[in-house]
């Protein structure tokens, strides 16, 4: 609650009258100061009662062009906000867009009747998954006080939106392309295969399997399931950034939403989701495949940048080093026998001859997961030596890997780092 100039002036007057009464021992001045102060307290109580009643009477109706949208697409919205028309407060409202959205235009409001305001605006949804509006921001004023409230009741967040992923393939990064969870290989409906049935779209499904006519008819996304089409559950690995390298809050919210969508999709489809949360060379949490939904999503609710206690800066990646040696030899530019010196260094300190405790821990949980593939999420900030370790272990166990990195810069950095390993698909979140 913020006082207006009138309330501030009244407070100054009360203080001046009280000071005068105390200095000159004037009872009338003291009574006048008390009267002004009592009036301000009374007006404050009236304002608080009024804004509480106003917040309780607010209702929202939103009209959106569509509820299933593609990641990055523009969505136009008209929001009608209703409240008690008998309030004595001056009221202004603003629509709160989803946390993973970016405003594309200013909100334009117009009064359409007593206690009814219409808002028009547009925004772009930047992350895939299920999301909803943030609620309503309420600004109320009277001659003495004003206040701003963010109302986030579930009834004020409707309707829910489903954002389908827009995957950007990176040519020359890793060995693949495409979208989906890579569950033992990309699931495609091949020519000549008959459709066994339909089911609701789950985050991570290939968009090639979406039946757009059926989805448009019912307003929900449905995918075709072909005869003989199957895949194993993925082992999801989430890399948390160090606090010193943490991305902006909005960027991390989009990253967390993408992780939540993948985990929810895997759990819905397979009934379980082995989950490994790590930061640098340290395993933060491991959720085995038998864990329940409550435990799984309670863990996800707590993901945030952490203080990394283990770094692998000194790890020597043999595959990358040998790739550089081969490049030097192809170009004929190996001054001073650098390639031979590097080869001897790799033989002495690289490869499997030097055990890495982190790699051994990852190997154990990866074997116990019973998964068919690895889906690794990373913000691609700070030291990425541990990412190479996870990918190498997955390859050793014969599990295909998909790495999803935040932003084009992150995806590019991971792609260059894994190029020597022909690791798997590298995608941008």
Short mmCIF file of C-alpha atoms in Angstrom, two decimals:
data_model
loop_
_atom_site.label_atom_id
_atom_site.label_comp_id
_atom_site.label_asym_id
_atom_site.label_seq_id
_atom_site.Cartn_x
_atom_site.Cartn_y
_atom_site.Cartn_z
CA UNK A 1 0.00 0.00 0.00
CA UNK A 2 1.44 3.33 -1.09
CA UNK A 3 0.29 6.73 0.27
CA UNK A 4 -0.76 9.42 -2.18
CA UNK A 5 0.47 13.06 -1.95
CA UNK A 6 -2.71 13.87 -0.01
CA UNK A 7 -1.95 11.18 2.60
CA UNK A 8 1.67 12.27 2.84
CA UNK A 9 0.55 15.88 3.33
CA UNK A 10 -1.88 14.79 6.05
CA UNK A 11 0.91 12.89 7.83
CA UNK A 12 3.20 15.92 7.67
CA UNK A 13 0.37 18.08 9.06
CA UNK A 14 -0.21 15.65 11.96
CA UNK A 15 3.50 15.65 12.83
CA UNK A 16 3.65 19.47 12.69
CA UNK A 17 0.58 19.83 14.92
CA UNK A 18 1.97 17.31 17.41
CA UNK A 19 5.31 19.12 17.53
CA UNK A 20 3.54 22.47 18.04
CA UNK A 21 1.35 21.00 20.83
CA UNK A 22 4.33 19.52 22.65
CA UNK A 23 6.42 22.68 22.41
CA UNK A 24 3.67 25.08 23.55
CA UNK A 25 1.78 22.61 25.73
CA UNK A 26 -1.34 23.12 23.63
CA UNK A 27 -3.99 20.46 24.21
CA UNK A 28 -6.07 21.64 21.24
CA UNK A 29 -3.11 21.17 18.90
CA UNK A 30 -2.52 17.66 20.24
CA UNK A 31 -6.19 16.78 19.69
CA UNK A 32 -6.00 18.15 16.14
CA UNK A 33 -2.89 16.06 15.40
CA UNK A 34 -4.61 12.94 16.79
CA UNK A 35 -7.70 13.66 14.69
CA UNK A 36 -5.69 13.93 11.47
CA UNK A 37 -3.74 10.75 12.30
CA UNK A 38 -6.95 8.86 13.14
CA UNK A 39 -8.46 10.01 9.84
CA UNK A 40 -5.47 8.64 7.88
CA UNK A 41 -5.63 5.31 9.72
CA UNK A 42 -9.36 5.11 9.07
CA UNK A 43 -8.88 5.85 5.36
CA UNK A 44 -6.16 3.19 5.20
CA UNK A 45 -8.46 0.60 6.78
CA UNK A 46 -11.26 1.55 4.37
CA UNK A 47 -8.85 1.20 1.43
CA UNK A 48 -7.60 -2.23 2.55
CA UNK A 49 -11.17 -3.45 2.99
CA UNK A 50 -12.13 -2.12 -0.43
CA UNK A 51 -9.19 -3.66 -2.31
CA UNK A 52 -9.69 -7.02 -0.54
CA UNK A 53 -13.34 -7.05 -1.60
CA UNK A 54 -12.37 -5.98 -5.12
CA UNK A 55 -9.78 -8.77 -5.49
CA UNK A 56 -12.35 -11.35 -4.38
CA UNK A 57 -14.86 -10.26 -7.03
CA UNK A 58 -12.53 -10.31 -10.05
CA UNK A 59 -13.21 -12.86 -12.79
CA UNK A 60 -11.50 -13.36 -16.14
CA UNK A 61 -12.53 -14.61 -19.58
CA UNK A 62 -9.83 -14.98 -22.22
CA UNK A 63 -10.31 -15.51 -25.93
CA UNK A 64 -7.21 -16.92 -27.64
CA UNK A 65 -6.84 -17.73 -31.31
CA UNK A 66 -5.76 -21.30 -30.55
CA UNK A 67 -4.71 -23.33 -27.56
CA UNK A 68 -2.17 -25.50 -29.36
CA UNK A 69 0.63 -23.33 -30.69
CA UNK A 70 4.09 -23.85 -32.11
CA UNK A 71 7.10 -22.72 -30.09
CA UNK A 72 8.03 -19.15 -31.05
CA UNK A 73 4.68 -18.40 -32.72
CA UNK A 74 2.67 -15.21 -32.14
CA UNK A 75 -0.54 -15.53 -30.12
CA UNK A 76 -3.21 -12.78 -29.99
CA UNK A 77 -5.36 -12.58 -26.86
CA UNK A 78 -8.46 -10.66 -25.78
CA UNK A 79 -9.02 -10.71 -22.02
CA UNK A 80 -12.26 -9.54 -20.40
CA UNK A 81 -11.91 -8.70 -16.71
CA UNK A 82 -15.03 -8.24 -14.56
CA UNK A 83 -15.21 -6.88 -11.00
CA UNK A 84 -17.71 -5.34 -8.58
CA UNK A 85 -18.97 -2.17 -10.31
CA UNK A 86 -19.99 -0.64 -6.96
CA UNK A 87 -16.40 -0.17 -5.74
CA UNK A 88 -15.32 3.35 -4.82
CA UNK A 89 -11.75 2.69 -5.99
CA UNK A 90 -10.24 3.63 -9.33
CA UNK A 91 -9.29 0.35 -10.99
CA UNK A 92 -6.74 -0.60 -13.67
CA UNK A 93 -5.83 -4.16 -14.70
CA UNK A 94 -3.11 -5.86 -16.72
CA UNK A 95 -2.97 -9.40 -18.08
CA UNK A 96 -0.01 -11.50 -16.89
CA UNK A 97 1.35 -13.53 -19.80
CA UNK A 98 2.89 -17.01 -19.31
CA UNK A 99 6.32 -17.09 -17.67
CA UNK A 100 7.84 -18.58 -20.84
CA UNK A 101 6.37 -15.93 -23.14
CA UNK A 102 7.71 -12.61 -24.43
CA UNK A 103 5.36 -9.67 -24.98
CA UNK A 104 5.02 -8.69 -28.64
CA UNK A 105 2.78 -5.63 -28.16
CA UNK A 106 1.60 -3.27 -25.46
CA UNK A 107 -1.68 -4.10 -23.76
CA UNK A 108 -4.54 -1.86 -24.86
CA UNK A 109 -7.47 -1.56 -22.46
CA UNK A 110 -10.97 -0.16 -22.88
CA UNK A 111 -13.96 0.02 -20.58
CA UNK A 112 -16.86 -1.94 -22.04
CA UNK A 113 -19.32 -1.38 -19.21
CA UNK A 114 -19.62 -0.87 -15.45
CA UNK A 115 -17.06 -3.12 -13.78
CA UNK A 116 -15.85 -4.59 -17.07
CA UNK A 117 -12.55 -3.98 -18.88
CA UNK A 118 -11.32 -5.52 -22.15
CA UNK A 119 -7.57 -6.00 -22.80
CA UNK A 120 -6.00 -6.79 -26.16
CA UNK A 121 -2.39 -7.83 -26.60
CA UNK A 122 -0.11 -10.45 -28.17
CA UNK A 123 2.98 -12.41 -27.16
CA UNK A 124 5.34 -15.13 -28.37
CA UNK A 125 5.70 -18.43 -26.49
CA UNK A 126 9.37 -19.33 -26.34
CA UNK A 127 9.47 -22.78 -24.70
CA UNK A 128 7.68 -26.03 -25.46
CA UNK A 129 5.41 -27.75 -22.96
CA UNK A 130 2.14 -27.14 -21.14
CA UNK A 131 1.78 -23.65 -19.69
CA UNK A 132 -0.86 -21.14 -18.63
CA UNK A 133 -1.33 -17.43 -18.07
CA UNK A 134 0.17 -15.84 -14.96
CA UNK A 135 -3.07 -14.27 -13.71
CA UNK A 136 -4.06 -10.61 -13.43
CA UNK A 137 -2.24 -7.57 -12.06
CA UNK A 138 -4.65 -5.23 -10.26
CA UNK A 139 -3.95 -1.54 -9.56
CA UNK A 140 -6.43 0.23 -7.23
CA UNK A 141 -6.42 3.84 -6.06
CA UNK A 142 -8.41 6.25 -3.92
CA UNK A 143 -7.58 9.88 -2.98
CA UNK A 144 -5.25 8.76 -0.18
CA UNK A 145 -3.75 5.35 -1.04
CA UNK A 146 -2.88 3.04 -3.95
CA UNK A 147 -1.77 -0.58 -4.23
CA UNK A 148 -0.74 -3.13 -6.87
CA UNK A 149 -1.65 -6.80 -6.47
CA UNK A 150 -0.67 -9.79 -8.60
CA UNK A 151 -3.64 -12.16 -8.48
CA UNK A 152 -2.60 -15.72 -9.37
CA UNK A 153 -5.59 -17.86 -8.42
CA UNK A 154 -6.01 -20.89 -10.75
CA UNK A 155 -9.34 -19.51 -12.01
CA UNK A 156 -7.52 -16.40 -13.29
CA UNK A 157 -4.90 -18.39 -15.25
CA UNK A 158 -7.18 -20.12 -17.76
CA UNK A 159 -7.00 -21.27 -20.47
CA UNK A 160 -4.09 -23.73 -20.47
CA UNK A 161 -1.85 -23.68 -23.55
CA UNK A 162 0.09 -26.50 -25.16
CA UNK A 163 3.25 -25.42 -26.97
CA UNK A 164 4.72 -27.87 -29.48
CA UNK A 165 8.51 -27.86 -29.83
CA UNK A 166 10.32 -26.17 -32.66
CA UNK A 167 13.54 -28.18 -32.95
CA UNK A 168 16.43 -26.67 -34.90
CA UNK A 169 18.74 -29.29 -36.43
CA UNK A 170 22.42 -28.38 -36.37
CA UNK A 171 24.31 -29.50 -39.45
CA UNK A 172 27.77 -30.79 -38.66
CA UNK A 173 27.10 -30.97 -34.89
CA UNK A 174 27.20 -34.54 -33.69
CA UNK A 175 25.75 -37.12 -36.02
CA UNK A 176 22.01 -36.55 -36.25
CA UNK A 177 19.00 -34.34 -36.44
CA UNK A 178 15.32 -34.43 -35.67
CA UNK A 179 13.00 -34.14 -32.71
CA UNK A 180 11.51 -36.40 -30.07
CA UNK A 181 12.91 -38.39 -27.21
CA UNK A 182 15.12 -40.66 -29.34
CA UNK A 183 13.68 -43.62 -27.42
CA UNK A 184 15.90 -46.30 -28.88
CA UNK A 185 15.71 -44.59 -32.25
CA UNK A 186 13.46 -41.95 -33.76
CA UNK A 187 9.89 -43.17 -34.05
CA UNK A 188 8.45 -42.62 -37.53
CA UNK A 189 5.35 -43.79 -39.29
CA UNK A 190 6.71 -45.59 -42.32
CA UNK A 191 4.99 -45.86 -45.67
CA UNK A 192 2.72 -48.89 -45.69
CA UNK A 193 2.40 -49.13 -41.91
CA UNK A 194 -1.18 -49.25 -40.66
CA UNK A 195 -2.36 -47.05 -37.80
CA UNK A 196 -3.07 -49.09 -34.68
CA UNK A 197 -4.85 -46.24 -32.87
CA UNK A 198 -4.60 -42.69 -31.59
CA UNK A 199 -3.55 -41.15 -28.32
CA UNK A 200 -2.98 -37.67 -26.91
CA UNK A 201 0.25 -35.91 -27.83
CA UNK A 202 2.99 -36.18 -25.21
CA UNK A 203 5.84 -33.68 -25.06
CA UNK A 204 8.77 -35.21 -26.93
CA UNK A 205 6.66 -37.07 -29.54
CA UNK A 206 7.69 -36.55 -33.14
CA UNK A 207 5.51 -33.97 -34.87
CA UNK A 208 5.53 -36.26 -37.92
CA UNK A 209 3.14 -38.54 -35.99
CA UNK A 210 0.56 -35.81 -35.24
CA UNK A 211 -2.81 -36.26 -36.92
CA UNK A 212 -3.58 -32.60 -37.59
CA UNK A 213 -7.15 -33.15 -38.84
CA UNK A 214 -8.13 -35.07 -35.72
CA UNK A 215 -6.33 -32.52 -33.53
CA UNK A 216 -8.16 -29.61 -35.16
CA UNK A 217 -11.51 -31.37 -34.75
CA UNK A 218 -11.19 -31.92 -31.00
CA UNK A 219 -8.92 -29.00 -30.06
CA UNK A 220 -6.29 -31.35 -28.59
CA UNK A 221 -3.22 -32.81 -30.25
CA UNK A 222 -3.41 -36.51 -31.13
CA UNK A 223 -0.70 -38.74 -32.57
CA UNK A 224 -1.00 -41.90 -34.65
CA UNK A 225 0.38 -45.15 -33.27
CA UNK A 226 1.41 -47.59 -35.97
CA UNK A 227 1.45 -51.36 -35.79
CA UNK A 228 4.77 -52.50 -34.42
CA UNK A 229 5.84 -49.00 -33.41
CA UNK A 230 7.64 -49.12 -30.08
CA UNK A 231 10.49 -47.53 -28.16
CA UNK A 232 12.09 -47.70 -24.73
CA UNK A 233 11.97 -45.06 -22.04
CA UNK A 234 14.75 -42.46 -21.97
CA UNK A 235 17.16 -41.81 -19.11
CA UNK A 236 16.85 -38.05 -18.54
CA UNK A 237 19.92 -36.19 -17.31
CA UNK A 238 19.61 -32.56 -16.15
CA UNK A 239 22.71 -30.40 -15.83
CA UNK A 240 22.35 -27.49 -13.37
CA UNK A 241 24.56 -24.42 -13.95
CA UNK A 242 26.82 -22.90 -11.37
CA UNK A 243 25.42 -19.82 -9.62
CA UNK A 244 28.25 -17.72 -11.03
CA UNK A 245 27.34 -18.79 -14.59
CA UNK A 246 23.55 -18.84 -14.15
CA UNK A 247 21.46 -17.57 -17.09
CA UNK A 248 18.85 -14.84 -16.78
CA UNK A 249 15.77 -15.85 -14.80
CA UNK A 250 13.47 -15.97 -17.85
CA UNK A 251 15.98 -18.10 -19.75
CA UNK A 252 16.31 -20.53 -16.85
CA UNK A 253 12.50 -20.69 -16.48
CA UNK A 254 12.25 -21.73 -20.13
CA UNK A 255 14.97 -24.33 -19.56
CA UNK A 256 13.16 -25.70 -16.48
CA UNK A 257 9.86 -25.83 -18.39
CA UNK A 258 11.47 -27.85 -21.17
CA UNK A 259 12.88 -30.30 -18.61
CA UNK A 260 9.52 -30.62 -16.85
CA UNK A 261 7.77 -31.25 -20.16
CA UNK A 262 10.19 -34.03 -21.11
CA UNK A 263 9.91 -35.73 -17.71
CA UNK A 264 6.13 -35.46 -17.67
CA UNK A 265 5.90 -36.86 -21.18
CA UNK A 266 8.16 -39.80 -20.36
CA UNK A 267 6.32 -40.57 -17.11
CA UNK A 268 2.92 -40.38 -18.82
CA UNK A 269 4.01 -42.66 -21.64
CA UNK A 270 6.03 -45.27 -19.72
CA UNK A 271 4.78 -44.95 -16.14
CA UNK A 272 8.29 -44.20 -14.86
CA UNK A 273 11.17 -41.88 -15.62
CA UNK A 274 14.73 -42.46 -14.35
CA UNK A 275 16.14 -39.00 -13.66
CA UNK A 276 19.69 -37.88 -12.90
CA UNK A 277 20.38 -34.31 -11.77
CA UNK A 278 24.00 -33.24 -11.78
CA UNK A 279 26.10 -30.09 -11.69
CA UNK A 280 29.61 -30.27 -13.01
CA UNK A 281 31.33 -33.40 -11.76
CA UNK A 282 28.89 -33.85 -8.88
CA UNK A 283 25.69 -35.92 -8.81
CA UNK A 284 23.02 -33.89 -7.02
CA UNK A 285 20.08 -36.33 -7.12
CA UNK A 286 19.19 -39.64 -8.74
CA UNK A 287 15.56 -40.74 -9.02
CA UNK A 288 15.37 -44.48 -9.89
CA UNK A 289 12.80 -45.78 -12.39
CA UNK A 290 10.51 -47.15 -9.64
CA UNK A 291 9.92 -43.73 -8.05
CA UNK A 292 6.40 -42.33 -7.94
CA UNK A 293 5.08 -39.24 -9.67
CA UNK A 294 5.01 -37.19 -6.45
CA UNK A 295 8.68 -37.79 -5.66
CA UNK A 296 9.67 -37.12 -9.26
CA UNK A 297 7.96 -33.76 -9.58
CA UNK A 298 8.88 -32.62 -6.07
CA UNK A 299 12.48 -33.05 -7.16
CA UNK A 300 11.88 -31.10 -10.37
CA UNK A 301 10.26 -28.26 -8.44
CA UNK A 302 13.57 -27.65 -6.68
CA UNK A 303 15.89 -27.37 -9.68
CA UNK A 304 17.81 -24.12 -9.71
CA UNK A 305 21.41 -22.91 -10.20
CA UNK A 306 23.67 -24.33 -7.48
CA UNK A 307 27.14 -23.79 -6.14
CA UNK A 308 29.26 -26.38 -7.90
CA UNK A 309 31.52 -28.28 -5.56
CA UNK A 310 33.27 -30.43 -8.20
CA UNK A 311 34.81 -29.27 -11.48
CA UNK A 312 36.52 -31.39 -14.13
CA UNK A 313 38.59 -28.66 -15.78
CA UNK A 314 41.69 -30.85 -15.84
CA UNK A 315 40.03 -33.77 -17.62
CA UNK A 316 41.78 -34.55 -20.89
CA UNK A 317 39.36 -35.69 -23.58
CA UNK A 318 41.28 -38.23 -25.71
CA UNK A 319 38.84 -38.21 -28.63
CA UNK A 320 38.98 -34.44 -29.04
CA UNK A 321 42.77 -34.37 -28.68
CA UNK A 322 43.26 -37.10 -31.30
CA UNK A 323 40.89 -35.31 -33.67
CA UNK A 324 43.06 -32.19 -33.41
CA UNK A 325 46.19 -34.27 -34.03
CA UNK A 326 44.64 -35.76 -37.19
CA UNK A 327 43.65 -32.29 -38.37
CA UNK A 328 47.22 -31.05 -37.90
CA UNK A 329 48.61 -33.99 -39.86
CA UNK A 330 46.10 -33.55 -42.70
CA UNK A 331 47.04 -29.91 -43.05
CA UNK A 332 50.74 -30.66 -42.79
CA UNK A 333 51.10 -28.08 -40.03
CA UNK A 334 52.73 -29.84 -37.10
CA UNK A 335 55.53 -27.52 -35.97
CA UNK A 336 58.12 -28.96 -33.65
CA UNK A 337 56.54 -32.40 -33.41
CA UNK A 338 53.56 -31.10 -31.45
CA UNK A 339 51.38 -34.04 -32.54
CA UNK A 340 53.85 -36.62 -31.21
CA UNK A 341 54.16 -34.81 -27.89
CA UNK A 342 50.40 -34.59 -27.53
CA UNK A 343 49.99 -38.28 -28.41
CA UNK A 344 52.40 -39.27 -25.65
CA UNK A 345 50.56 -37.03 -23.17
CA UNK A 346 47.24 -38.66 -24.06
CA UNK A 347 48.76 -42.11 -23.62
CA UNK A 348 50.07 -41.17 -20.19
CA UNK A 349 47.13 -39.27 -18.75
CA UNK A 350 44.07 -39.81 -20.95
CA UNK A 351 41.70 -42.58 -21.84
CA UNK A 352 40.44 -45.26 -19.48
CA UNK A 353 43.79 -45.68 -17.72
CA UNK A 354 42.91 -42.85 -15.33
CA UNK A 355 39.64 -43.54 -13.45
CA UNK A 356 37.24 -40.63 -13.07
CA UNK A 357 34.99 -41.10 -10.02
CA UNK A 358 32.18 -39.10 -11.62
CA UNK A 359 32.25 -41.37 -14.70
CA UNK A 360 32.00 -44.46 -12.50
CA UNK A 361 29.00 -43.01 -10.62
CA UNK A 362 27.25 -42.16 -13.88
CA UNK A 363 27.94 -45.67 -15.19
CA UNK A 364 26.27 -47.28 -12.16
CA UNK A 365 23.06 -45.22 -12.29
CA UNK A 366 22.89 -45.50 -16.07
CA UNK A 367 23.01 -49.30 -15.87
CA UNK A 368 20.39 -49.38 -13.10
CA UNK A 369 18.00 -47.12 -15.04
CA UNK A 370 17.08 -49.82 -17.55
CA UNK A 371 16.64 -47.07 -20.16
CA UNK A 372 17.02 -47.43 -23.91
CA UNK A 373 18.48 -43.98 -24.58
CA UNK A 374 19.84 -40.87 -22.86
CA UNK A 375 18.24 -37.42 -23.08
CA UNK A 376 20.58 -34.81 -21.61
CA UNK A 377 19.55 -31.21 -20.87
CA UNK A 378 22.20 -28.54 -20.26
CA UNK A 379 22.40 -24.75 -20.15
CA UNK A 380 25.85 -25.12 -21.75
CA UNK A 381 27.36 -22.55 -19.37
CA UNK A 382 30.69 -22.86 -17.59
CA UNK A 383 32.89 -25.96 -17.72
CA UNK A 384 31.36 -28.73 -19.85
CA UNK A 385 33.88 -31.53 -19.24
CA UNK A 386 31.26 -33.57 -17.40
CA UNK A 387 28.98 -33.52 -20.47
CA UNK A 388 31.66 -35.36 -22.43
CA UNK A 389 31.92 -37.92 -19.62
CA UNK A 390 28.17 -38.63 -19.67
CA UNK A 391 28.10 -38.94 -23.46
CA UNK A 392 31.11 -41.26 -23.54
CA UNK A 393 29.62 -43.53 -20.89
CA UNK A 394 26.30 -43.70 -22.74
CA UNK A 395 28.15 -44.66 -25.92
CA UNK A 396 30.10 -47.33 -24.05
CA UNK A 397 26.82 -48.84 -22.85
CA UNK A 398 25.35 -48.69 -26.37
CA UNK A 399 22.71 -46.03 -25.59
CA UNK A 400 21.96 -43.33 -28.19
CA UNK A 401 22.25 -39.79 -26.83
CA UNK A 402 20.32 -36.61 -27.48
CA UNK A 403 21.73 -33.40 -25.99
CA UNK A 404 19.41 -30.40 -25.71
CA UNK A 405 21.21 -27.13 -24.95
CA UNK A 406 19.82 -23.69 -24.14
CA UNK A 407 19.92 -21.24 -27.01
CA UNK A 408 21.82 -21.30 -30.32
CA UNK A 409 25.11 -20.34 -28.63
CA UNK A 410 24.82 -23.19 -26.13
CA UNK A 411 23.86 -25.72 -28.79
CA UNK A 412 26.76 -24.58 -30.94
CA UNK A 413 29.24 -24.90 -28.07
CA UNK A 414 28.06 -28.41 -27.19
CA UNK A 415 28.03 -29.42 -30.84
CA UNK A 416 31.64 -28.34 -31.32
CA UNK A 417 32.70 -30.07 -28.12
CA UNK A 418 31.07 -33.38 -29.13
CA UNK A 419 31.96 -33.27 -32.82
CA UNK A 420 34.93 -35.56 -32.34
CA UNK A 421 32.78 -38.18 -30.64
CA UNK A 422 30.01 -38.42 -33.24
CA UNK A 423 27.97 -38.54 -30.07
CA UNK A 424 24.34 -38.09 -31.04
CA UNK A 425 21.79 -35.47 -31.86
CA UNK A 426 22.46 -31.95 -30.57
CA UNK A 427 19.35 -29.79 -30.40
CA UNK A 428 18.50 -26.29 -29.26
CA UNK A 429 15.94 -25.89 -26.46
#
